[in-house]
Amino acid sequence: MLSRFAPLAARSVRPVVASRTFSGTLGEAITAGDAAELSGYSKIDFTISEEAMVIDAVQKFAAFNIGCLVTTNSKGDLTGIISERDYISKIALLGRTSKDTKVKEIATQSSKLVTVKPEDPVQMCMEKMLNSDIRHLPLVNDKGELRGMISIKDLVKTTIKEKEQTIKVLSDFALGKGGVYGSE
């Protein structure tokens, strides 16, 4: 009885994935680069000069609805990161003023900076965030150059999208769609 299904089983079956596909196929890890692409903030300049005043960082947070910026020196090298949390804990609570304080005075320095590469799996990004108690990760290439920023929100959205695609593929398979016959 099973022999009549052997020709079907021998065929290469590749599931058809819903609307947006990630860099990998079903079963491959979704990456930090995928999360950055899904983010609504992929076109924002996430940098600020370490010599700028904190008020400039706060204005950029508000203008772009973001919570974190990467600090750079005069050469454009990454020197650290400043977040809304830094502002609250190092300016507002200590009675300092954002107009009189330089970004580099309150930013987390590069020696403590946690980053990811575009090819790093989302799972690794989540683990780094949890282990470091942070909500943002600069996305850097092999040379350490900034390529974007991902937040915990981006990772959650990416994970939900991945789960929705898996459910669609499995549902299509259960209904006899996908693979050889297409899912349309």
JSON list of C-alpha atoms in Angstrom, two decimals:
[
{"chain": "A", "resi": 1, "resn": "MET", "atom": "CA", "xyz": [0.00, 0.00, 0.00]},
{"chain": "A", "resi": 2, "resn": "LEU", "atom": "CA", "xyz": [2.79, 2.43, 0.88]},
{"chain": "A", "resi": 3, "resn": "SER", "atom": "CA", "xyz": [4.59, 1.75, -2.40]},
{"chain": "A", "resi": 4, "resn": "ARG", "atom": "CA", "xyz": [2.05, 3.70, -4.44]},
{"chain": "A", "resi": 5, "resn": "PHE", "atom": "CA", "xyz": [2.96, 6.85, -2.42]},
{"chain": "A", "resi": 6, "resn": "ALA", "atom": "CA", "xyz": [6.71, 6.37, -2.84]},
{"chain": "A", "resi": 7, "resn": "PRO", "atom": "CA", "xyz": [6.93, 8.60, -5.95]},
{"chain": "A", "resi": 8, "resn": "LEU", "atom": "CA", "xyz": [5.34, 11.49, -4.01]},
{"chain": "A", "resi": 9, "resn": "ALA", "atom": "CA", "xyz": [7.61, 10.98, -1.01]},
{"chain": "A", "resi": 10, "resn": "ALA", "atom": "CA", "xyz": [10.67, 10.96, -3.22]},
{"chain": "A", "resi": 11, "resn": "ARG", "atom": "CA", "xyz": [9.89, 14.41, -4.66]},
{"chain": "A", "resi": 12, "resn": "SER", "atom": "CA", "xyz": [11.62, 17.44, -3.26]},
{"chain": "A", "resi": 13, "resn": "VAL", "atom": "CA", "xyz": [8.95, 19.28, -1.27]},
{"chain": "A", "resi": 14, "resn": "ARG", "atom": "CA", "xyz": [9.60, 22.89, -0.35]},
{"chain": "A", "resi": 15, "resn": "PRO", "atom": "CA", "xyz": [6.88, 24.62, 1.62]},
{"chain": "A", "resi": 16, "resn": "VAL", "atom": "CA", "xyz": [5.49, 27.87, 0.28]},
{"chain": "A", "resi": 17, "resn": "VAL", "atom": "CA", "xyz": [5.84, 30.61, 2.88]},
{"chain": "A", "resi": 18, "resn": "ALA", "atom": "CA", "xyz": [3.34, 33.45, 3.39]},
{"chain": "A", "resi": 19, "resn": "SER", "atom": "CA", "xyz": [3.73, 37.07, 2.21]},
{"chain": "A", "resi": 20, "resn": "ARG", "atom": "CA", "xyz": [7.08, 38.16, 3.72]},
{"chain": "A", "resi": 21, "resn": "THR", "atom": "CA", "xyz": [9.88, 35.65, 3.74]},
{"chain": "A", "resi": 22, "resn": "PHE", "atom": "CA", "xyz": [12.95, 35.93, 5.89]},
{"chain": "A", "resi": 23, "resn": "SER", "atom": "CA", "xyz": [16.53, 35.21, 4.88]},
{"chain": "A", "resi": 24, "resn": "GLY", "atom": "CA", "xyz": [16.19, 31.51, 5.58]},
{"chain": "A", "resi": 25, "resn": "THR", "atom": "CA", "xyz": [13.73, 28.81, 4.69]},
{"chain": "A", "resi": 26, "resn": "LEU", "atom": "CA", "xyz": [11.49, 27.07, 7.17]},
{"chain": "A", "resi": 27, "resn": "GLY", "atom": "CA", "xyz": [13.63, 25.72, 9.99]},
{"chain": "A", "resi": 28, "resn": "GLU", "atom": "CA", "xyz": [16.53, 28.14, 9.52]},
{"chain": "A", "resi": 29, "resn": "ALA", "atom": "CA", "xyz": [17.24, 30.79, 12.14]},
{"chain": "A", "resi": 30, "resn": "ILE", "atom": "CA", "xyz": [15.72, 34.23, 11.67]},
{"chain": "A", "resi": 31, "resn": "THR", "atom": "CA", "xyz": [18.48, 36.81, 12.00]},
{"chain": "A", "resi": 32, "resn": "ALA", "atom": "CA", "xyz": [19.09, 40.21, 13.54]},
{"chain": "A", "resi": 33, "resn": "GLY", "atom": "CA", "xyz": [19.24, 41.56, 9.98]},
{"chain": "A", "resi": 34, "resn": "ASP", "atom": "CA", "xyz": [15.71, 40.23, 9.37]},
{"chain": "A", "resi": 35, "resn": "ALA", "atom": "CA", "xyz": [14.51, 41.97, 12.54]},
{"chain": "A", "resi": 36, "resn": "ALA", "atom": "CA", "xyz": [16.12, 45.23, 11.43]},
{"chain": "A", "resi": 37, "resn": "GLU", "atom": "CA", "xyz": [14.41, 45.00, 8.02]},
{"chain": "A", "resi": 38, "resn": "LEU", "atom": "CA", "xyz": [11.00, 44.53, 9.66]},
{"chain": "A", "resi": 39, "resn": "SER", "atom": "CA", "xyz": [11.63, 47.45, 11.99]},
{"chain": "A", "resi": 40, "resn": "GLY", "atom": "CA", "xyz": [9.94, 50.69, 11.05]},
{"chain": "A", "resi": 41, "resn": "TYR", "atom": "CA", "xyz": [13.15, 52.48, 11.92]},
{"chain": "A", "resi": 42, "resn": "SER", "atom": "CA", "xyz": [15.58, 51.14, 9.33]},
{"chain": "A", "resi": 43, "resn": "LYS", "atom": "CA", "xyz": [16.14, 54.57, 7.71]},
{"chain": "A", "resi": 44, "resn": "ILE", "atom": "CA", "xyz": [16.94, 56.50, 10.91]},
{"chain": "A", "resi": 45, "resn": "ASP", "atom": "CA", "xyz": [20.42, 57.72, 11.77]},
{"chain": "A", "resi": 46, "resn": "PHE", "atom": "CA", "xyz": [20.92, 56.15, 15.21]},
{"chain": "A", "resi": 47, "resn": "THR", "atom": "CA", "xyz": [24.13, 58.07, 15.94]},
{"chain": "A", "resi": 48, "resn": "ILE", "atom": "CA", "xyz": [24.95, 61.16, 17.94]},
{"chain": "A", "resi": 49, "resn": "SER", "atom": "CA", "xyz": [28.28, 62.81, 18.61]},
{"chain": "A", "resi": 50, "resn": "GLU", "atom": "CA", "xyz": [29.65, 62.09, 22.07]},
{"chain": "A", "resi": 51, "resn": "GLU", "atom": "CA", "xyz": [30.41, 65.82, 22.26]},
{"chain": "A", "resi": 52, "resn": "ALA", "atom": "CA", "xyz": [26.74, 66.79, 21.73]},
{"chain": "A", "resi": 53, "resn": "MET", "atom": "CA", "xyz": [24.64, 67.92, 24.65]},
{"chain": "A", "resi": 54, "resn": "VAL", "atom": "CA", "xyz": [22.19, 65.48, 26.20]},
{"chain": "A", "resi": 55, "resn": "ILE", "atom": "CA", "xyz": [19.30, 67.75, 25.17]},
{"chain": "A", "resi": 56, "resn": "ASP", "atom": "CA", "xyz": [20.19, 66.96, 21.53]},
{"chain": "A", "resi": 57, "resn": "ALA", "atom": "CA", "xyz": [19.87, 63.23, 22.25]},
{"chain": "A", "resi": 58, "resn": "VAL", "atom": "CA", "xyz": [16.53, 63.75, 24.02]},
{"chain": "A", "resi": 59, "resn": "GLN", "atom": "CA", "xyz": [15.25, 65.77, 21.06]},
{"chain": "A", "resi": 60, "resn": "LYS", "atom": "CA", "xyz": [16.30, 62.99, 18.69]},
{"chain": "A", "resi": 61, "resn": "PHE", "atom": "CA", "xyz": [14.58, 60.39, 20.90]},
{"chain": "A", "resi": 62, "resn": "ALA", "atom": "CA", "xyz": [11.36, 62.40, 20.69]},
{"chain": "A", "resi": 63, "resn": "ALA", "atom": "CA", "xyz": [11.60, 63.32, 17.00]},
{"chain": "A", "resi": 64, "resn": "PHE", "atom": "CA", "xyz": [12.07, 59.71, 15.83]},
{"chain": "A", "resi": 65, "resn": "ASN", "atom": "CA", "xyz": [10.18, 57.97, 18.66]},
{"chain": "A", "resi": 66, "resn": "ILE", "atom": "CA", "xyz": [13.24, 55.94, 19.60]},
{"chain": "A", "resi": 67, "resn": "GLY", "atom": "CA", "xyz": [14.83, 55.13, 22.94]},
{"chain": "A", "resi": 68, "resn": "CYS", "atom": "CA", "xyz": [18.51, 54.72, 22.16]},
{"chain": "A", "resi": 69, "resn": "LEU", "atom": "CA", "xyz": [21.37, 56.22, 20.14]},
{"chain": "A", "resi": 70, "resn": "VAL", "atom": "CA", "xyz": [24.93, 55.09, 19.43]},
{"chain": "A", "resi": 71, "resn": "THR", "atom": "CA", "xyz": [27.58, 57.66, 20.34]},
{"chain": "A", "resi": 72, "resn": "THR", "atom": "CA", "xyz": [30.44, 58.42, 17.96]},
{"chain": "A", "resi": 73, "resn": "ASN", "atom": "CA", "xyz": [33.70, 60.34, 18.15]},
{"chain": "A", "resi": 74, "resn": "SER", "atom": "CA", "xyz": [34.94, 62.93, 15.64]},
{"chain": "A", "resi": 75, "resn": "LYS", "atom": "CA", "xyz": [36.22, 60.12, 13.36]},
{"chain": "A", "resi": 76, "resn": "GLY", "atom": "CA", "xyz": [32.80, 58.44, 13.31]},
{"chain": "A", "resi": 77, "resn": "ASP", "atom": "CA", "xyz": [33.92, 55.48, 15.43]},
{"chain": "A", "resi": 78, "resn": "LEU", "atom": "CA", "xyz": [31.40, 53.96, 17.83]},
{"chain": "A", "resi": 79, "resn": "THR", "atom": "CA", "xyz": [32.22, 55.03, 21.38]},
{"chain": "A", "resi": 80, "resn": "GLY", "atom": "CA", "xyz": [29.15, 53.94, 23.31]},
{"chain": "A", "resi": 81, "resn": "ILE", "atom": "CA", "xyz": [25.40, 54.11, 23.63]},
{"chain": "A", "resi": 82, "resn": "ILE", "atom": "CA", "xyz": [22.94, 56.48, 25.28]},
{"chain": "A", "resi": 83, "resn": "SER", "atom": "CA", "xyz": [19.37, 55.57, 26.16]},
{"chain": "A", "resi": 84, "resn": "GLU", "atom": "CA", "xyz": [16.31, 57.15, 27.68]},
{"chain": "A", "resi": 85, "resn": "ARG", "atom": "CA", "xyz": [17.14, 55.16, 30.81]},
{"chain": "A", "resi": 86, "resn": "ASP", "atom": "CA", "xyz": [20.55, 56.90, 30.96]},
{"chain": "A", "resi": 87, "resn": "TYR", "atom": "CA", "xyz": [18.78, 60.26, 30.80]},
{"chain": "A", "resi": 88, "resn": "ILE", "atom": "CA", "xyz": [16.36, 59.38, 33.58]},
{"chain": "A", "resi": 89, "resn": "SER", "atom": "CA", "xyz": [18.93, 57.85, 35.93]},
{"chain": "A", "resi": 90, "resn": "LYS", "atom": "CA", "xyz": [21.91, 60.15, 35.27]},
{"chain": "A", "resi": 91, "resn": "ILE", "atom": "CA", "xyz": [20.31, 63.51, 34.52]},
{"chain": "A", "resi": 92, "resn": "ALA", "atom": "CA", "xyz": [16.74, 63.77, 35.78]},
{"chain": "A", "resi": 93, "resn": "LEU", "atom": "CA", "xyz": [17.22, 61.93, 39.07]},
{"chain": "A", "resi": 94, "resn": "LEU", "atom": "CA", "xyz": [20.55, 63.61, 39.89]},
{"chain": "A", "resi": 95, "resn": "GLY", "atom": "CA", "xyz": [19.36, 67.16, 39.27]},
{"chain": "A", "resi": 96, "resn": "ARG", "atom": "CA", "xyz": [21.71, 67.75, 36.34]},
{"chain": "A", "resi": 97, "resn": "THR", "atom": "CA", "xyz": [20.56, 69.61, 33.24]},
{"chain": "A", "resi": 98, "resn": "SER", "atom": "CA", "xyz": [20.49, 68.14, 29.77]},
{"chain": "A", "resi": 99, "resn": "LYS", "atom": "CA", "xyz": [21.58, 71.48, 28.30]},
{"chain": "A", "resi": 100, "resn": "ASP", "atom": "CA", "xyz": [24.81, 71.52, 30.32]},
{"chain": "A", "resi": 101, "resn": "THR", "atom": "CA", "xyz": [25.80, 67.85, 30.16]},
{"chain": "A", "resi": 102, "resn": "LYS", "atom": "CA", "xyz": [27.63, 66.20, 27.27]},
{"chain": "A", "resi": 103, "resn": "VAL", "atom": "CA", "xyz": [26.43, 62.87, 25.92]},
{"chain": "A", "resi": 104, "resn": "LYS", "atom": "CA", "xyz": [29.77, 61.20, 26.72]},
{"chain": "A", "resi": 105, "resn": "GLU", "atom": "CA", "xyz": [29.30, 62.02, 30.43]},
{"chain": "A", "resi": 106, "resn": "ILE", "atom": "CA", "xyz": [26.28, 59.73, 30.76]},
{"chain": "A", "resi": 107, "resn": "ALA", "atom": "CA", "xyz": [26.62, 57.25, 27.88]},
{"chain": "A", "resi": 108, "resn": "THR", "atom": "CA", "xyz": [27.58, 53.62, 28.38]},
{"chain": "A", "resi": 109, "resn": "GLN", "atom": "CA", "xyz": [31.13, 53.39, 27.03]},
{"chain": "A", "resi": 110, "resn": "SER", "atom": "CA", "xyz": [32.10, 51.06, 24.16]},
{"chain": "A", "resi": 111, "resn": "SER", "atom": "CA", "xyz": [33.99, 48.70, 26.49]},
{"chain": "A", "resi": 112, "resn": "LYS", "atom": "CA", "xyz": [30.59, 47.71, 27.94]},
{"chain": "A", "resi": 113, "resn": "LEU", "atom": "CA", "xyz": [28.71, 47.93, 24.64]},
{"chain": "A", "resi": 114, "resn": "VAL", "atom": "CA", "xyz": [26.78, 44.81, 23.59]},
{"chain": "A", "resi": 115, "resn": "THR", "atom": "CA", "xyz": [26.34, 44.49, 19.82]},
{"chain": "A", "resi": 116, "resn": "VAL", "atom": "CA", "xyz": [25.13, 41.95, 17.26]},
{"chain": "A", "resi": 117, "resn": "LYS", "atom": "CA", "xyz": [25.89, 41.21, 13.64]},
{"chain": "A", "resi": 118, "resn": "PRO", "atom": "CA", "xyz": [23.20, 41.00, 10.93]},
{"chain": "A", "resi": 119, "resn": "GLU", "atom": "CA", "xyz": [23.69, 37.23, 10.61]},
{"chain": "A", "resi": 120, "resn": "ASP", "atom": "CA", "xyz": [23.25, 36.57, 14.36]},
{"chain": "A", "resi": 121, "resn": "PRO", "atom": "CA", "xyz": [20.06, 34.61, 15.17]},
{"chain": "A", "resi": 122, "resn": "VAL", "atom": "CA", "xyz": [17.20, 36.45, 16.86]},
{"chain": "A", "resi": 123, "resn": "GLN", "atom": "CA", "xyz": [17.38, 33.93, 19.71]},
{"chain": "A", "resi": 124, "resn": "MET", "atom": "CA", "xyz": [20.98, 35.00, 20.42]},
{"chain": "A", "resi": 125, "resn": "CYS", "atom": "CA", "xyz": [19.91, 38.66, 20.37]},
{"chain": "A", "resi": 126, "resn": "MET", "atom": "CA", "xyz": [17.19, 37.97, 22.93]},
{"chain": "A", "resi": 127, "resn": "GLU", "atom": "CA", "xyz": [19.64, 36.11, 25.15]},
{"chain": "A", "resi": 128, "resn": "LYS", "atom": "CA", "xyz": [22.13, 39.01, 24.98]},
{"chain": "A", "resi": 129, "resn": "MET", "atom": "CA", "xyz": [19.39, 41.47, 25.93]},
{"chain": "A", "resi": 130, "resn": "LEU", "atom": "CA", "xyz": [18.19, 39.36, 28.83]},
{"chain": "A", "resi": 131, "resn": "ASN", "atom": "CA", "xyz": [21.70, 38.64, 30.13]},
{"chain": "A", "resi": 132, "resn": "SER", "atom": "CA", "xyz": [22.69, 42.33, 29.96]},
{"chain": "A", "resi": 133, "resn": "ASP", "atom": "CA", "xyz": [19.31, 43.77, 31.04]},
{"chain": "A", "resi": 134, "resn": "ILE", "atom": "CA", "xyz": [19.12, 45.99, 27.96]},
{"chain": "A", "resi": 135, "resn": "ARG", "atom": "CA", "xyz": [16.42, 46.77, 25.38]},
{"chain": "A", "resi": 136, "resn": "HIS", "atom": "CA", "xyz": [18.48, 47.85, 22.35]},
{"chain": "A", "resi": 137, "resn": "LEU", "atom": "CA", "xyz": [21.32, 46.31, 20.36]},
{"chain": "A", "resi": 138, "resn": "PRO", "atom": "CA", "xyz": [23.45, 48.12, 17.80]},
{"chain": "A", "resi": 139, "resn": "LEU", "atom": "CA", "xyz": [23.72, 46.10, 14.59]},
{"chain": "A", "resi": 140, "resn": "VAL", "atom": "CA", "xyz": [27.34, 46.18, 13.37]},
{"chain": "A", "resi": 141, "resn": "ASN", "atom": "CA", "xyz": [29.26, 44.58, 10.53]},
{"chain": "A", "resi": 142, "resn": "ASP", "atom": "CA", "xyz": [32.56, 42.67, 10.82]},
{"chain": "A", "resi": 143, "resn": "LYS", "atom": "CA", "xyz": [34.48, 45.98, 10.87]},
{"chain": "A", "resi": 144, "resn": "GLY", "atom": "CA", "xyz": [32.41, 47.27, 13.80]},
{"chain": "A", "resi": 145, "resn": "GLU", "atom": "CA", "xyz": [30.55, 49.81, 11.66]},
{"chain": "A", "resi": 146, "resn": "LEU", "atom": "CA", "xyz": [26.96, 50.60, 12.64]},
{"chain": "A", "resi": 147, "resn": "ARG", "atom": "CA", "xyz": [24.36, 49.11, 10.29]},
{"chain": "A", "resi": 148, "resn": "GLY", "atom": "CA", "xyz": [21.26, 49.77, 12.37]},
{"chain": "A", "resi": 149, "resn": "MET", "atom": "CA", "xyz": [19.64, 49.24, 15.70]},
{"chain": "A", "resi": 150, "resn": "ILE", "atom": "CA", "xyz": [17.23, 46.60, 16.92]},
{"chain": "A", "resi": 151, "resn": "SER", "atom": "CA", "xyz": [15.02, 46.79, 19.97]},
{"chain": "A", "resi": 152, "resn": "ILE", "atom": "CA", "xyz": [13.24, 44.17, 21.99]},
{"chain": "A", "resi": 153, "resn": "LYS", "atom": "CA", "xyz": [10.06, 45.26, 20.17]},
{"chain": "A", "resi": 154, "resn": "ASP", "atom": "CA", "xyz": [11.69, 44.43, 16.82]},
{"chain": "A", "resi": 155, "resn": "LEU", "atom": "CA", "xyz": [12.66, 40.97, 18.08]},
{"chain": "A", "resi": 156, "resn": "VAL", "atom": "CA", "xyz": [9.16, 40.27, 19.38]},
{"chain": "A", "resi": 157, "resn": "LYS", "atom": "CA", "xyz": [7.60, 41.38, 16.07]},
{"chain": "A", "resi": 158, "resn": "THR", "atom": "CA", "xyz": [10.04, 39.18, 14.15]},
{"chain": "A", "resi": 159, "resn": "THR", "atom": "CA", "xyz": [9.36, 36.16, 16.36]},
{"chain": "A", "resi": 160, "resn": "ILE", "atom": "CA", "xyz": [5.59, 36.58, 15.97]},
{"chain": "A", "resi": 161, "resn": "LYS", "atom": "CA", "xyz": [5.98, 36.88, 12.18]},
{"chain": "A", "resi": 162, "resn": "GLU", "atom": "CA", "xyz": [8.09, 33.71, 12.12]},
{"chain": "A", "resi": 163, "resn": "LYS", "atom": "CA", "xyz": [5.50, 31.80, 14.18]},
{"chain": "A", "resi": 164, "resn": "GLU", "atom": "CA", "xyz": [2.67, 33.00, 11.90]},
{"chain": "A", "resi": 165, "resn": "GLN", "atom": "CA", "xyz": [4.61, 31.75, 8.86]},
{"chain": "A", "resi": 166, "resn": "THR", "atom": "CA", "xyz": [5.24, 28.37, 10.50]},
{"chain": "A", "resi": 167, "resn": "ILE", "atom": "CA", "xyz": [1.54, 28.02, 11.32]},
{"chain": "A", "resi": 168, "resn": "LYS", "atom": "CA", "xyz": [0.60, 28.91, 7.72]},
{"chain": "A", "resi": 169, "resn": "VAL", "atom": "CA", "xyz": [3.04, 26.37, 6.26]},
{"chain": "A", "resi": 170, "resn": "LEU", "atom": "CA", "xyz": [1.87, 23.63, 8.61]},
{"chain": "A", "resi": 171, "resn": "SER", "atom": "CA", "xyz": [-1.80, 24.46, 7.97]},
{"chain": "A", "resi": 172, "resn": "ASP", "atom": "CA", "xyz": [-1.25, 24.42, 4.22]},
{"chain": "A", "resi": 173, "resn": "PHE", "atom": "CA", "xyz": [0.54, 21.10, 4.51]},
{"chain": "A", "resi": 174, "resn": "ALA", "atom": "CA", "xyz": [-2.29, 19.62, 6.62]},
{"chain": "A", "resi": 175, "resn": "LEU", "atom": "CA", "xyz": [-4.84, 20.82, 4.04]},
{"chain": "A", "resi": 176, "resn": "GLY", "atom": "CA", "xyz": [-2.85, 19.41, 1.13]},
{"chain": "A", "resi": 177, "resn": "LYS", "atom": "CA", "xyz": [-1.63, 22.79, -0.09]},
{"chain": "A", "resi": 178, "resn": "GLY", "atom": "CA", "xyz": [1.94, 23.92, -0.58]},
{"chain": "A", "resi": 179, "resn": "GLY", "atom": "CA", "xyz": [4.94, 21.93, -1.64]},
{"chain": "A", "resi": 180, "resn": "VAL", "atom": "CA", "xyz": [4.47, 20.44, -5.10]},
{"chain": "A", "resi": 181, "resn": "TYR", "atom": "CA", "xyz": [1.00, 21.88, -5.63]},
{"chain": "A", "resi": 182, "resn": "GLY", "atom": "CA", "xyz": [1.44, 25.45, -4.41]},
{"chain": "A", "resi": 183, "resn": "SER", "atom": "CA", "xyz": [-0.56, 27.18, -1.68]},
{"chain": "A", "resi": 184, "resn": "GLU", "atom": "CA", "xyz": [-2.75, 29.40, -3.83]}
]
